[in-house]
mmCIF file of C-alpha atoms in Angstrom:
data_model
loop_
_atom_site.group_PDB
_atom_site.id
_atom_site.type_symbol
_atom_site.label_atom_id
_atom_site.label_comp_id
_atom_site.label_asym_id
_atom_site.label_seq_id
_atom_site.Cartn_x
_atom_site.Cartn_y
_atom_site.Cartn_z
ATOM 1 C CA UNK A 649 -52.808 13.397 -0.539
ATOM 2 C CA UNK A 650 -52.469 9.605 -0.886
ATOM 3 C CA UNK A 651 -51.309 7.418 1.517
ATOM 4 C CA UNK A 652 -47.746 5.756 0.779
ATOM 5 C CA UNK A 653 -48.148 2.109 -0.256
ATOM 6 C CA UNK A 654 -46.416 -0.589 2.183
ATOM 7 C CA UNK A 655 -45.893 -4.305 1.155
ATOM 8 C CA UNK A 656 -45.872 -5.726 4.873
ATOM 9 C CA UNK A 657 -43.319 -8.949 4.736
ATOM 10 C CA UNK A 658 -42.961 -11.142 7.950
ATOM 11 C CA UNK A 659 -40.296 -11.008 9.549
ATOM 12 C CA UNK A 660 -38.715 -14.318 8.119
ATOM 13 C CA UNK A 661 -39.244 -13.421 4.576
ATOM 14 C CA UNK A 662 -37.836 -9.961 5.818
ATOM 15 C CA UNK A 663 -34.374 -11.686 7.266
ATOM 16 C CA UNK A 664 -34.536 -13.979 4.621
ATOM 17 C CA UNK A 665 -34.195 -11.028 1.872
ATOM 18 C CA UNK A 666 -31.731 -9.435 4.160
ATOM 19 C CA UNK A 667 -29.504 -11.639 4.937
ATOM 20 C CA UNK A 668 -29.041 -12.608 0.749
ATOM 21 C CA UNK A 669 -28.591 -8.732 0.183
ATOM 22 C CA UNK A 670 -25.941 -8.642 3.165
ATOM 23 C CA UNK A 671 -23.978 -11.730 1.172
ATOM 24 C CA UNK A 672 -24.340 -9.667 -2.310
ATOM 25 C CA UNK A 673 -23.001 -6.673 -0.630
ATOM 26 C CA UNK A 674 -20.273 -8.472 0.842
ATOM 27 C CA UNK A 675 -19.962 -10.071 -2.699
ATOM 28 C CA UNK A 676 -19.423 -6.549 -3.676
ATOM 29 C CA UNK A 677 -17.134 -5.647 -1.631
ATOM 30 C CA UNK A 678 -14.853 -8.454 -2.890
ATOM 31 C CA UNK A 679 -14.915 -7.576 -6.757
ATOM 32 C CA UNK A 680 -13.604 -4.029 -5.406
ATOM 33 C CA UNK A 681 -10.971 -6.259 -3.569
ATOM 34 C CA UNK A 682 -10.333 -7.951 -6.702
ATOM 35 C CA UNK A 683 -10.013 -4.632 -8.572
ATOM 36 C CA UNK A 684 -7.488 -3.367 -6.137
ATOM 37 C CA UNK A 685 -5.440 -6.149 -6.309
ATOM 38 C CA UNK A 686 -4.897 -6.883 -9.718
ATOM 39 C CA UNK A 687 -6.952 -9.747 -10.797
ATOM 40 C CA UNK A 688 -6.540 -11.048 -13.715
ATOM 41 C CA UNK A 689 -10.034 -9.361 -15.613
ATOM 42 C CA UNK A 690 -11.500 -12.319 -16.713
ATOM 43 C CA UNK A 691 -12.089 -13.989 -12.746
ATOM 44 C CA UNK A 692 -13.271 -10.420 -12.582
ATOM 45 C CA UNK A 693 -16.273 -11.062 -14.771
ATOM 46 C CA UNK A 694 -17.025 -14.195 -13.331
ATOM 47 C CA UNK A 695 -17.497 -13.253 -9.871
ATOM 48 C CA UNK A 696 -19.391 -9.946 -11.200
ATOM 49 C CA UNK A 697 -21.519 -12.735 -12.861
ATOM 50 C CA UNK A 698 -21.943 -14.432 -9.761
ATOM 51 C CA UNK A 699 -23.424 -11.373 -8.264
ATOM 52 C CA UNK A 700 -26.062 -10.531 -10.735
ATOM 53 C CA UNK A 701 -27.097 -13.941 -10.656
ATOM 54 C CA UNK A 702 -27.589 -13.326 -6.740
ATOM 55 C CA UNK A 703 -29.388 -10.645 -7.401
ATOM 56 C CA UNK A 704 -31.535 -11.917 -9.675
ATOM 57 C CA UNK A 705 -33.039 -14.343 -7.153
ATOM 58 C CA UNK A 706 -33.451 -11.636 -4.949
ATOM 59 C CA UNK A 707 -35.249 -9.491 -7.504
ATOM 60 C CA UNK A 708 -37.325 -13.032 -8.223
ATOM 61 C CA UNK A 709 -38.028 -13.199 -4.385
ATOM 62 C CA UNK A 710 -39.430 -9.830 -4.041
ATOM 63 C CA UNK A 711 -41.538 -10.268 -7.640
ATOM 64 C CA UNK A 712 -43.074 -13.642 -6.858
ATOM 65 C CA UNK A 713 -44.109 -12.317 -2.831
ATOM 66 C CA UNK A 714 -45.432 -9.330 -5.086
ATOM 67 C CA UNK A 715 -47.770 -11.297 -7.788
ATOM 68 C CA UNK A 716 -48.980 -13.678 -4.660
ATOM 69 C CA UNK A 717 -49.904 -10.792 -2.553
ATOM 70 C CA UNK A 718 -49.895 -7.151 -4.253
ATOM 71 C CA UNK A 719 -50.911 -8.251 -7.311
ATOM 72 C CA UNK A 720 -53.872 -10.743 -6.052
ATOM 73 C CA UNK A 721 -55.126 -8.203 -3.550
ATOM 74 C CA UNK A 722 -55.168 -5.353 -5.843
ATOM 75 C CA UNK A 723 -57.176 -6.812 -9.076
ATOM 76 C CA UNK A 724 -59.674 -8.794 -6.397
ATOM 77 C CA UNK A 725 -60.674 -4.750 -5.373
ATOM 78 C CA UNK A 726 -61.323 -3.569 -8.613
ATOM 79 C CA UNK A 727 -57.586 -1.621 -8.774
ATOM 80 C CA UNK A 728 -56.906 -3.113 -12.230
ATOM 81 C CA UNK A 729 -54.256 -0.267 -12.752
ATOM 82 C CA UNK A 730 -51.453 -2.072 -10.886
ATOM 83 C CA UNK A 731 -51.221 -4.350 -14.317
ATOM 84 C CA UNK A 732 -49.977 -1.059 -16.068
ATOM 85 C CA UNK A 733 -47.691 -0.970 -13.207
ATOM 86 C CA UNK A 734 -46.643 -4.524 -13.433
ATOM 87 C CA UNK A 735 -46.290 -4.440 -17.309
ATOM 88 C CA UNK A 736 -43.739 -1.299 -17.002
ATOM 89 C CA UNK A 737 -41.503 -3.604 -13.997
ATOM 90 C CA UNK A 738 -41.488 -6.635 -16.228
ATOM 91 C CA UNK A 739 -40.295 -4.477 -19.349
ATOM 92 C CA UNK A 740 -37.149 -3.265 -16.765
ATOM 93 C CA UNK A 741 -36.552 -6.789 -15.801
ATOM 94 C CA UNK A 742 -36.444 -7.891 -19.126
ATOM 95 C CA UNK A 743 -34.351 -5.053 -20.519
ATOM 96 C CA UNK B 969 3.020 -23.992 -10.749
ATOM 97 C CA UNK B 970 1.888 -21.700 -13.126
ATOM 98 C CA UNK B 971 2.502 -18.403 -12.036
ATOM 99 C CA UNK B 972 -1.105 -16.457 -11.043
ATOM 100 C CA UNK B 973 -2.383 -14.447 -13.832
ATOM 101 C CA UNK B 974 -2.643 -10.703 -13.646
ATOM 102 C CA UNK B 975 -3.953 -7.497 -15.076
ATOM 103 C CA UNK B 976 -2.590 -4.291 -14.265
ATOM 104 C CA UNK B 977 -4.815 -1.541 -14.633
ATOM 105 C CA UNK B 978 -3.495 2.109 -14.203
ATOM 106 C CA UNK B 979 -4.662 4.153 -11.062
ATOM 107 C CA UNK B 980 -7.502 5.970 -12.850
ATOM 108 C CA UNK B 981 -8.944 2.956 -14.018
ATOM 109 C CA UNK B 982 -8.872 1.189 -10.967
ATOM 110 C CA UNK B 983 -10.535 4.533 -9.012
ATOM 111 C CA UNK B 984 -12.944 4.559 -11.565
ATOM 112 C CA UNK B 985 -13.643 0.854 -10.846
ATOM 113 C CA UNK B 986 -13.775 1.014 -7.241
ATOM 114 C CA UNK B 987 -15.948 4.338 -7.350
ATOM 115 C CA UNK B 988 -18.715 2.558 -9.422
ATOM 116 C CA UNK B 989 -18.566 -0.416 -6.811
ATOM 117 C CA UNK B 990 -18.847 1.471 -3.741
ATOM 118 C CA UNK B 991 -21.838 3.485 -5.590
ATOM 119 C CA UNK B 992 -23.045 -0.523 -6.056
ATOM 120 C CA UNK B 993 -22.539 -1.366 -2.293
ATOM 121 C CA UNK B 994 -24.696 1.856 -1.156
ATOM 122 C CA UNK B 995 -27.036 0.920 -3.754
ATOM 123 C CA UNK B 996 -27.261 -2.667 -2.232
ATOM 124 C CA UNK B 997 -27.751 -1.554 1.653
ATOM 125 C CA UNK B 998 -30.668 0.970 0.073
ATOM 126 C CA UNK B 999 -32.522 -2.303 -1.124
ATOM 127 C CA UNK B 1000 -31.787 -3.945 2.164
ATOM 128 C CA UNK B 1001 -33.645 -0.475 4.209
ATOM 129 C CA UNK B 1002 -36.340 -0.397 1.943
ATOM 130 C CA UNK B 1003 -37.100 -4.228 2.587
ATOM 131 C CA UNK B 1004 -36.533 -3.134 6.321
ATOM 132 C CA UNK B 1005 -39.096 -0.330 6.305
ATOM 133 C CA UNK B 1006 -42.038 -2.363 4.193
ATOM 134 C CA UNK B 1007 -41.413 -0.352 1.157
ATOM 135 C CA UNK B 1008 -43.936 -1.359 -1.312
ATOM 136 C CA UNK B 1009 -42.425 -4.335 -3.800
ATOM 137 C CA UNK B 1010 -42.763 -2.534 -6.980
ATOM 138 C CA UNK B 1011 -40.242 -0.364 -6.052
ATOM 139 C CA UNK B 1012 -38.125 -2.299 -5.146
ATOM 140 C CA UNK B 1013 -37.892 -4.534 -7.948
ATOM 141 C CA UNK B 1014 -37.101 -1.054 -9.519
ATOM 142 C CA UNK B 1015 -34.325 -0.400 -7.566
ATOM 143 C CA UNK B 1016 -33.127 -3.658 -7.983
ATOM 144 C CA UNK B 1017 -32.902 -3.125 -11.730
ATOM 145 C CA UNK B 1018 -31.159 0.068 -11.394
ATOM 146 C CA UNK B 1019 -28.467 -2.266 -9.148
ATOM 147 C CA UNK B 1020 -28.235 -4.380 -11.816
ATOM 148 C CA UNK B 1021 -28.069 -1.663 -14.664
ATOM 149 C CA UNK B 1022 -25.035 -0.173 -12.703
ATOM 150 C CA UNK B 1023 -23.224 -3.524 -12.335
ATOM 151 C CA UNK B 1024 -23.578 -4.435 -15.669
ATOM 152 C CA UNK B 1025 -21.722 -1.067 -16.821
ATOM 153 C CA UNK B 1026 -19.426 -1.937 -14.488
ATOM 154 C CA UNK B 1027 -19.236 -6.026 -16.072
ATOM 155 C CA UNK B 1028 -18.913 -4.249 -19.731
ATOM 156 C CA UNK B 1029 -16.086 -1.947 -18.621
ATOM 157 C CA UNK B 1030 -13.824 -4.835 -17.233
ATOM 158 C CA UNK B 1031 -14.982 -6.479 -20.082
ATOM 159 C CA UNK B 1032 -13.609 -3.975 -22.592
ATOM 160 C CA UNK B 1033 -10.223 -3.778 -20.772
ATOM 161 C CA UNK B 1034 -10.322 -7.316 -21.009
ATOM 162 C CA UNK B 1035 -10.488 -7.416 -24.969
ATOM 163 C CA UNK B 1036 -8.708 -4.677 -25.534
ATOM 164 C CA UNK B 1037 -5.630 -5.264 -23.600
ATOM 165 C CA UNK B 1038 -5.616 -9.007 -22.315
ATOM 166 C CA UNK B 1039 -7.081 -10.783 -25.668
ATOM 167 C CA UNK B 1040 -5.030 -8.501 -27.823
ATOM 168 C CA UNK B 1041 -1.704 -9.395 -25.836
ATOM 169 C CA UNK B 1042 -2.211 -13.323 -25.465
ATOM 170 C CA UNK B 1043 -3.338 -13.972 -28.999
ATOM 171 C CA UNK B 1044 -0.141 -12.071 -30.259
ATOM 172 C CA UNK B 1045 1.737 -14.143 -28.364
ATOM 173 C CA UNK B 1046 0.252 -17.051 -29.588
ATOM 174 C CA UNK B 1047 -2.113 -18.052 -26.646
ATOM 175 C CA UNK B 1048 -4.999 -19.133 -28.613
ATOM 176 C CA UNK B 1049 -6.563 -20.927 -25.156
ATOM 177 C CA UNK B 1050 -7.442 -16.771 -24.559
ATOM 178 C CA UNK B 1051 -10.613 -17.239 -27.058
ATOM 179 C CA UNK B 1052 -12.110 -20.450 -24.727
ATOM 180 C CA UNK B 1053 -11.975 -18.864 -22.146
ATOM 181 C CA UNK B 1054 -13.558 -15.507 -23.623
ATOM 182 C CA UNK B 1055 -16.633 -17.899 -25.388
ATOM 183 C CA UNK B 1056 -17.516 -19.456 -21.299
ATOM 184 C CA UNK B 1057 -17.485 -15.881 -20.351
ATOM 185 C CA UNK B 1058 -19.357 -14.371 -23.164
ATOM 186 C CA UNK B 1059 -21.653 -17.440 -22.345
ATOM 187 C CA UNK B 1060 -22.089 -16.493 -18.721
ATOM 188 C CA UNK B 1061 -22.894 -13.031 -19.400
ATOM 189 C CA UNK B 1062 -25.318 -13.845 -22.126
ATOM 190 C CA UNK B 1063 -27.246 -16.508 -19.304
ATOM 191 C CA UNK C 1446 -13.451 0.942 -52.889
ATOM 192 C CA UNK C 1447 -13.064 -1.805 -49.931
ATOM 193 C CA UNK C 1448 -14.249 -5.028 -50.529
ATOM 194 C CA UNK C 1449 -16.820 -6.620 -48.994
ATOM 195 C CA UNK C 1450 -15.362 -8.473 -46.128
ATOM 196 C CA UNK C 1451 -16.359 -12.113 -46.328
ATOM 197 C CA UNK C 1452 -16.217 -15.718 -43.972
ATOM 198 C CA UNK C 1453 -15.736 -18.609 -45.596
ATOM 199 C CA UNK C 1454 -17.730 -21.786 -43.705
ATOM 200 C CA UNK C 1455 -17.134 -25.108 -44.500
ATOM 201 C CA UNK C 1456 -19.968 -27.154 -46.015
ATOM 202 C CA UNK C 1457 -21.008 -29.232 -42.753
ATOM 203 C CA UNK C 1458 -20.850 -25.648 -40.772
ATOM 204 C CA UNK C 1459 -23.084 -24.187 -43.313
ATOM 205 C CA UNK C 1460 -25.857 -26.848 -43.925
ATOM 206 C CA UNK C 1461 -25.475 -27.442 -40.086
ATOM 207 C CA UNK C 1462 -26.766 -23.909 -39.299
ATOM 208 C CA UNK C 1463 -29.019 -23.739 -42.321
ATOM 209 C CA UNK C 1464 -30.443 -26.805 -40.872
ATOM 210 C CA UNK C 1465 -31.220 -25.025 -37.666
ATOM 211 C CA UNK C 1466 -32.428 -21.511 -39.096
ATOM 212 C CA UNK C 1467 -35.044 -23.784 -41.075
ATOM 213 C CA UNK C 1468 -36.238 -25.002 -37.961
ATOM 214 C CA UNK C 1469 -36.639 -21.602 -36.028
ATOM 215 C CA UNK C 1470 -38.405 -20.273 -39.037
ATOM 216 C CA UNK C 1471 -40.990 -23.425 -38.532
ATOM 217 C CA UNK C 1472 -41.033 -22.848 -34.971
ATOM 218 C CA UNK C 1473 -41.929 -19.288 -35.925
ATOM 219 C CA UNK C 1474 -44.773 -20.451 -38.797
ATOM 220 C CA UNK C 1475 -46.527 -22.388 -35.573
ATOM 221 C CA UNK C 1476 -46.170 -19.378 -33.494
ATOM 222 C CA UNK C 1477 -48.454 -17.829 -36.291
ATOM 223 C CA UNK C 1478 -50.823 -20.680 -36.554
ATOM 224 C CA UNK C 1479 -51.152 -20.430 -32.303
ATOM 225 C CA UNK C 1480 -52.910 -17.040 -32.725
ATOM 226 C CA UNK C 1481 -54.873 -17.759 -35.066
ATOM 227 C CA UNK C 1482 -56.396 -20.955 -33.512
ATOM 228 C CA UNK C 1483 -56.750 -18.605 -30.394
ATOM 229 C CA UNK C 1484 -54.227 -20.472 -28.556
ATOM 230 C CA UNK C 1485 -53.916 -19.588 -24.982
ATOM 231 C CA UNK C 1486 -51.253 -16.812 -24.221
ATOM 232 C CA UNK C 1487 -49.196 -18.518 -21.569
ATOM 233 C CA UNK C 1488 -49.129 -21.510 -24.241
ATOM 234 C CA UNK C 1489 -47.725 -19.189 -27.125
ATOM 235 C CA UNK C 1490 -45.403 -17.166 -25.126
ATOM 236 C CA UNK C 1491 -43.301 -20.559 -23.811
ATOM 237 C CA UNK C 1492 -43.468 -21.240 -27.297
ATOM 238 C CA UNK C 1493 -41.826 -17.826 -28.292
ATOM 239 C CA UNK C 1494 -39.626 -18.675 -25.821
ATOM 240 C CA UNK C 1495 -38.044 -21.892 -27.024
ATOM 241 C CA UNK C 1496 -37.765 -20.290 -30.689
ATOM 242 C CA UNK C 1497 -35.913 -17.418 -29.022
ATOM 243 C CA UNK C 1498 -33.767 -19.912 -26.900
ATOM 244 C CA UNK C 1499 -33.034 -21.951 -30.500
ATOM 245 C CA UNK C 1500 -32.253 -18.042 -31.957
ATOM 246 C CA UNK C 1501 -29.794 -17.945 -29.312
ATOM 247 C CA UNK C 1502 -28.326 -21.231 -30.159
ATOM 248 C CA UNK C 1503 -27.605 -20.126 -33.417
ATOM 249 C CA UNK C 1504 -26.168 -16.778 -32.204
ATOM 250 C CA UNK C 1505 -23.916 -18.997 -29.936
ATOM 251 C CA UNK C 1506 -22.496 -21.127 -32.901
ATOM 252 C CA UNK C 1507 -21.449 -17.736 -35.251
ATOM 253 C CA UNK C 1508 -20.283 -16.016 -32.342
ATOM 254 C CA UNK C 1509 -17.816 -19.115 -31.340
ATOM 255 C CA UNK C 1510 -16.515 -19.014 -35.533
ATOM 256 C CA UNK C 1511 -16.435 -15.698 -35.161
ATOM 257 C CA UNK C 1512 -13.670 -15.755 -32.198
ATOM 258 C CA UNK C 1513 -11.760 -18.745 -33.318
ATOM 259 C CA UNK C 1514 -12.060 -17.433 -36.677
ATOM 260 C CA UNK C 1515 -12.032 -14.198 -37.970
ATOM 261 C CA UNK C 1516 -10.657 -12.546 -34.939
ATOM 262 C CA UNK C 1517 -7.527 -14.615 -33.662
ATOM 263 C CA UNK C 1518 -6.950 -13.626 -37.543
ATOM 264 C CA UNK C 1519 -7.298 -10.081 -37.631
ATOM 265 C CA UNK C 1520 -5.558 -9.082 -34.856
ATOM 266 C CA UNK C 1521 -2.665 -11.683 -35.387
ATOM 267 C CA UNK C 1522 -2.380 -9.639 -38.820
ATOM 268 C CA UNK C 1523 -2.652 -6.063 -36.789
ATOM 269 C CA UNK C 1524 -6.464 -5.716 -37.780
ATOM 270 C CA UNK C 1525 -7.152 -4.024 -33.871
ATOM 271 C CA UNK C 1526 -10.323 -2.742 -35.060
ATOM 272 C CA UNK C 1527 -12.015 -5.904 -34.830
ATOM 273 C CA UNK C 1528 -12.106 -5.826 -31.056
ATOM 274 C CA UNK C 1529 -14.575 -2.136 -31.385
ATOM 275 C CA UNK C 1530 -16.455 -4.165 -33.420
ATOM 276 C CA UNK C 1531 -16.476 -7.087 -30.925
ATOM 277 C CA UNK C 1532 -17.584 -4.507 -28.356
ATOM 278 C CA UNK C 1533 -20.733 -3.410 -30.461
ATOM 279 C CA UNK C 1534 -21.464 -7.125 -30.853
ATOM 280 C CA UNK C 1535 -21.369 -7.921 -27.482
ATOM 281 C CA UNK C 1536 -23.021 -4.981 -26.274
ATOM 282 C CA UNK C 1537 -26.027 -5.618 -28.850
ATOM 283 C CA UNK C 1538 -26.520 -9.223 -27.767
ATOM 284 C CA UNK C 1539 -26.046 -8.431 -24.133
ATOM 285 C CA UNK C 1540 -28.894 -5.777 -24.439
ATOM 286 C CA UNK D 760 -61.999 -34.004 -19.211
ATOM 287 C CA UNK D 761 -60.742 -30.747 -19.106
ATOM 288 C CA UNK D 762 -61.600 -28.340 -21.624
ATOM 289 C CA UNK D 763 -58.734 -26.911 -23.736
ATOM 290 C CA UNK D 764 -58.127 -22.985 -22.328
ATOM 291 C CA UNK D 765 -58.351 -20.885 -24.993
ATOM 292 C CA UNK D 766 -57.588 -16.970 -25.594
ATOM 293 C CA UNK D 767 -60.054 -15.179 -27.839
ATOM 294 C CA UNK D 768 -58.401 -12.163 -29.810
ATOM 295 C CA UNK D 769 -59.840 -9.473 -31.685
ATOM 296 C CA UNK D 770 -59.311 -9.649 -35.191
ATOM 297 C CA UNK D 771 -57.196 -6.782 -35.649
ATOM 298 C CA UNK D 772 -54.979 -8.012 -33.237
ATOM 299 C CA UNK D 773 -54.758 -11.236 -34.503
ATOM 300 C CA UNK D 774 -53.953 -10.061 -38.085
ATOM 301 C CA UNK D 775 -51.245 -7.376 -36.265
ATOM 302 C CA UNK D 776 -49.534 -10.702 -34.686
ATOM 303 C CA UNK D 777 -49.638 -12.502 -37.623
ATOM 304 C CA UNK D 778 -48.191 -9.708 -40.088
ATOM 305 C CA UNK D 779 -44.998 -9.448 -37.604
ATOM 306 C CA UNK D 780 -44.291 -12.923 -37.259
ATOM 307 C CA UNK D 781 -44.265 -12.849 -40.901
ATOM 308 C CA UNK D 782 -41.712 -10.312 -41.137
ATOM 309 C CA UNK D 783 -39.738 -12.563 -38.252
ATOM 310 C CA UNK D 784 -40.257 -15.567 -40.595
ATOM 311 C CA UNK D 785 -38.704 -13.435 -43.422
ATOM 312 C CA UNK D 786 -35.787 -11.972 -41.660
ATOM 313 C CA UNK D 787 -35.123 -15.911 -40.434
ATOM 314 C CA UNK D 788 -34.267 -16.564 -43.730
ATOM 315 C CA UNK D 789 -32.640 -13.785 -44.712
ATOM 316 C CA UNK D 790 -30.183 -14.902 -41.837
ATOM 317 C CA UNK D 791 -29.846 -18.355 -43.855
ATOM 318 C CA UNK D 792 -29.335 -16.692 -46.970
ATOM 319 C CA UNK D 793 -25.912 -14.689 -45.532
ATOM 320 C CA UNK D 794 -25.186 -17.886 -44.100
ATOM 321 C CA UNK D 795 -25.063 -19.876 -47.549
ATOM 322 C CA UNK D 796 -23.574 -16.241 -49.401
ATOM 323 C CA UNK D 797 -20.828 -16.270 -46.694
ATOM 324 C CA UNK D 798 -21.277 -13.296 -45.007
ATOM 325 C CA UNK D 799 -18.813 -12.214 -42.612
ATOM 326 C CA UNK D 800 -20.025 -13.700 -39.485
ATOM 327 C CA UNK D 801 -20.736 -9.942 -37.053
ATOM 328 C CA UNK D 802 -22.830 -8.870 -39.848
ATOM 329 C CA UNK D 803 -25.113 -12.327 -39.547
ATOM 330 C CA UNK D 804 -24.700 -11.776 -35.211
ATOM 331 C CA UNK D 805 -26.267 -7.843 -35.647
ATOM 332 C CA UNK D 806 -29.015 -9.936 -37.982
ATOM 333 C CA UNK D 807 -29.756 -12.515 -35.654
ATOM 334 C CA UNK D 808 -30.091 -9.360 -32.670
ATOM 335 C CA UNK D 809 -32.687 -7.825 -34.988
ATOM 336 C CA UNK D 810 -34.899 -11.133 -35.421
ATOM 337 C CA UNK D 811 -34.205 -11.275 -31.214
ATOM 338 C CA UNK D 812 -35.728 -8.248 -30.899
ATOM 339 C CA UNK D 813 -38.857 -8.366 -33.452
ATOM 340 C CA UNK D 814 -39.499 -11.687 -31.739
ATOM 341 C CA UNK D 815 -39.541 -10.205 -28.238
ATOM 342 C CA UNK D 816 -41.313 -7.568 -29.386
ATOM 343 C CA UNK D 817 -43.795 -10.044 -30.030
ATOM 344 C CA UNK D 818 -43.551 -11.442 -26.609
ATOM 345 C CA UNK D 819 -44.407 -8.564 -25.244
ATOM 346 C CA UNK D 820 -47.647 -7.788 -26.669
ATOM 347 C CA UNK D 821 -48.765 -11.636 -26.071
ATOM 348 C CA UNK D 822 -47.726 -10.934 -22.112
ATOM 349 C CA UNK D 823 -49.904 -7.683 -22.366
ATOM 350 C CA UNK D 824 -53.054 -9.297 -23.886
ATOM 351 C CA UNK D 825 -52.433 -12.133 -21.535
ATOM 352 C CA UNK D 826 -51.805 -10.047 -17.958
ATOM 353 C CA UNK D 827 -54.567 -7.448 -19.361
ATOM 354 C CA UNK D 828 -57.295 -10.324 -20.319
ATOM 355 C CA UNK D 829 -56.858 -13.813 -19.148
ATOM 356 C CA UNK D 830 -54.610 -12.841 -15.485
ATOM 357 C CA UNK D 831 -57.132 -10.262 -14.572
ATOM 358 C CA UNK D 832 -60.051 -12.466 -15.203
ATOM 359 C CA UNK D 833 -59.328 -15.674 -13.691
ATOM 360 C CA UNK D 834 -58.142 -13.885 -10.722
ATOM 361 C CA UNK D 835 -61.291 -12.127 -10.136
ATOM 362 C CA UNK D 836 -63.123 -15.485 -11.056
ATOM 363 C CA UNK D 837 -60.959 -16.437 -7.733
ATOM 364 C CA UNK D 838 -58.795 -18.905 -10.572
ATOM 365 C CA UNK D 839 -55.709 -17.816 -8.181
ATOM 366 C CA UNK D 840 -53.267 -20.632 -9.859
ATOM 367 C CA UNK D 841 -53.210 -18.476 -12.629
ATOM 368 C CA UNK D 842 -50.049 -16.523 -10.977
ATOM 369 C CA UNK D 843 -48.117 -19.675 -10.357
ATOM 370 C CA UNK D 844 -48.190 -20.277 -14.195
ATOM 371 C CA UNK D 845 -47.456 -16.560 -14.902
ATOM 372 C CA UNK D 846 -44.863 -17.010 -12.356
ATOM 373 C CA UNK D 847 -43.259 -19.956 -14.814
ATOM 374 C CA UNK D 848 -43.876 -17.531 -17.585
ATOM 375 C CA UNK D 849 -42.036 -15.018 -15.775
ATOM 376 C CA UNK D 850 -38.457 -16.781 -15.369
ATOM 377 C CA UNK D 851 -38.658 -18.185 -18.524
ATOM 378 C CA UNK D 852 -38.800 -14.761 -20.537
ATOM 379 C CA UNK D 853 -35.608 -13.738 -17.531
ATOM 380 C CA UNK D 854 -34.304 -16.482 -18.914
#
């Protein structure tokens, strides 16, 4: 059986990501707010804008810590396989 | 003052809305765990994307709502102003 | 038989975007003469980038005629159907 | 002085590059021809979304060759700078 792989962050890049995903879900929150009371759609889209842009820069976060470490470590011991993996997340990102 | 603008949406519509959201917000704290518990980056990018994936069905069905009823009504009644505002939002969604 | 539905530009709006499609298409010639001077890859794909980011320019410009145009038209004459073909549009470029 | 980088391709894939950046070049001015024949504008958008697509398509295999070939060698060669620029490259394809 094969070991789970971690990505070990420390613990300010961990409460760094956190906190931004605690504001996007709070972000959330408020375009269900919005929904409830009526806004007018259009302020709607905005905001819903506003949170895939936050998101983005989350997913960019995670991605760049990823290439830097992950992706380094894994081609420097021969495990040239996690480019196959890394072609298929750029092709979702990209979608 | 010019009177706030609204858009009333009927209850099913709204429940649908606030359904996909809350599925959004659960979403959201599962990124925010698997950060927590040094889940391995790759897979969380993916997740991310699926976040995204789900609010952009949820931008496109405000969106639709939007044309359909909103853009429909105001340029019938002459409120041309409707299409600028539609082009900076097609142009945020497009960014 | 319908007939084919048609948009009338004026002269400036045409040899304005001819003028730009002319240039993408050279952008795209040089993307061709990158490869096969063996042009490094990070160099060609920025370059793919700006011709898609002049593409999307373009877009832009037809899409904005399109509103102002064509559709404040249609539906002010009861033509409703141009706002499921707005969806499709959107949806395509938004994919 | 440093030496220009340069990407070495096999000929086949050269000539497969080539061959669909032709057909991009084409379909570019087939867009410029339905511009000058005044086509209605949302049949030149769904145009303009196909050459989008052939071009990224393009894009694509260029980022493949490039995070197969040149990523994985200069990082073994310990050329580690090679993910900041593929970082660049990165964000401006999520562009």
């Amino acid at each position: 059986m094969e070991a789970e792989r971690k990505t070990f962050r420390d613990d300010k890049m961990k409460a760094d990501l956190i906190s931004r995903l605690k504001k996007v879900e709070g972000q959330v929150k408020g375009v269900s707010r919005m929904v409830d009371e009526d806004v007018y759609c259009d302020d709607i889209i905005h905001q819903i804008s506003a949170v895939q842009a936050a998101l983005d820069a989350v997913g960019k976060q995670v991605l760049e810590k990823h290439l830097r470490g992950c992706l380094v470590d894994r081609i420097q011991a021969g495990e040239i396989e996690v480019v196959d993996e890394l072609l298929v997340t750029i092709k979702a990102l990209l979608k």
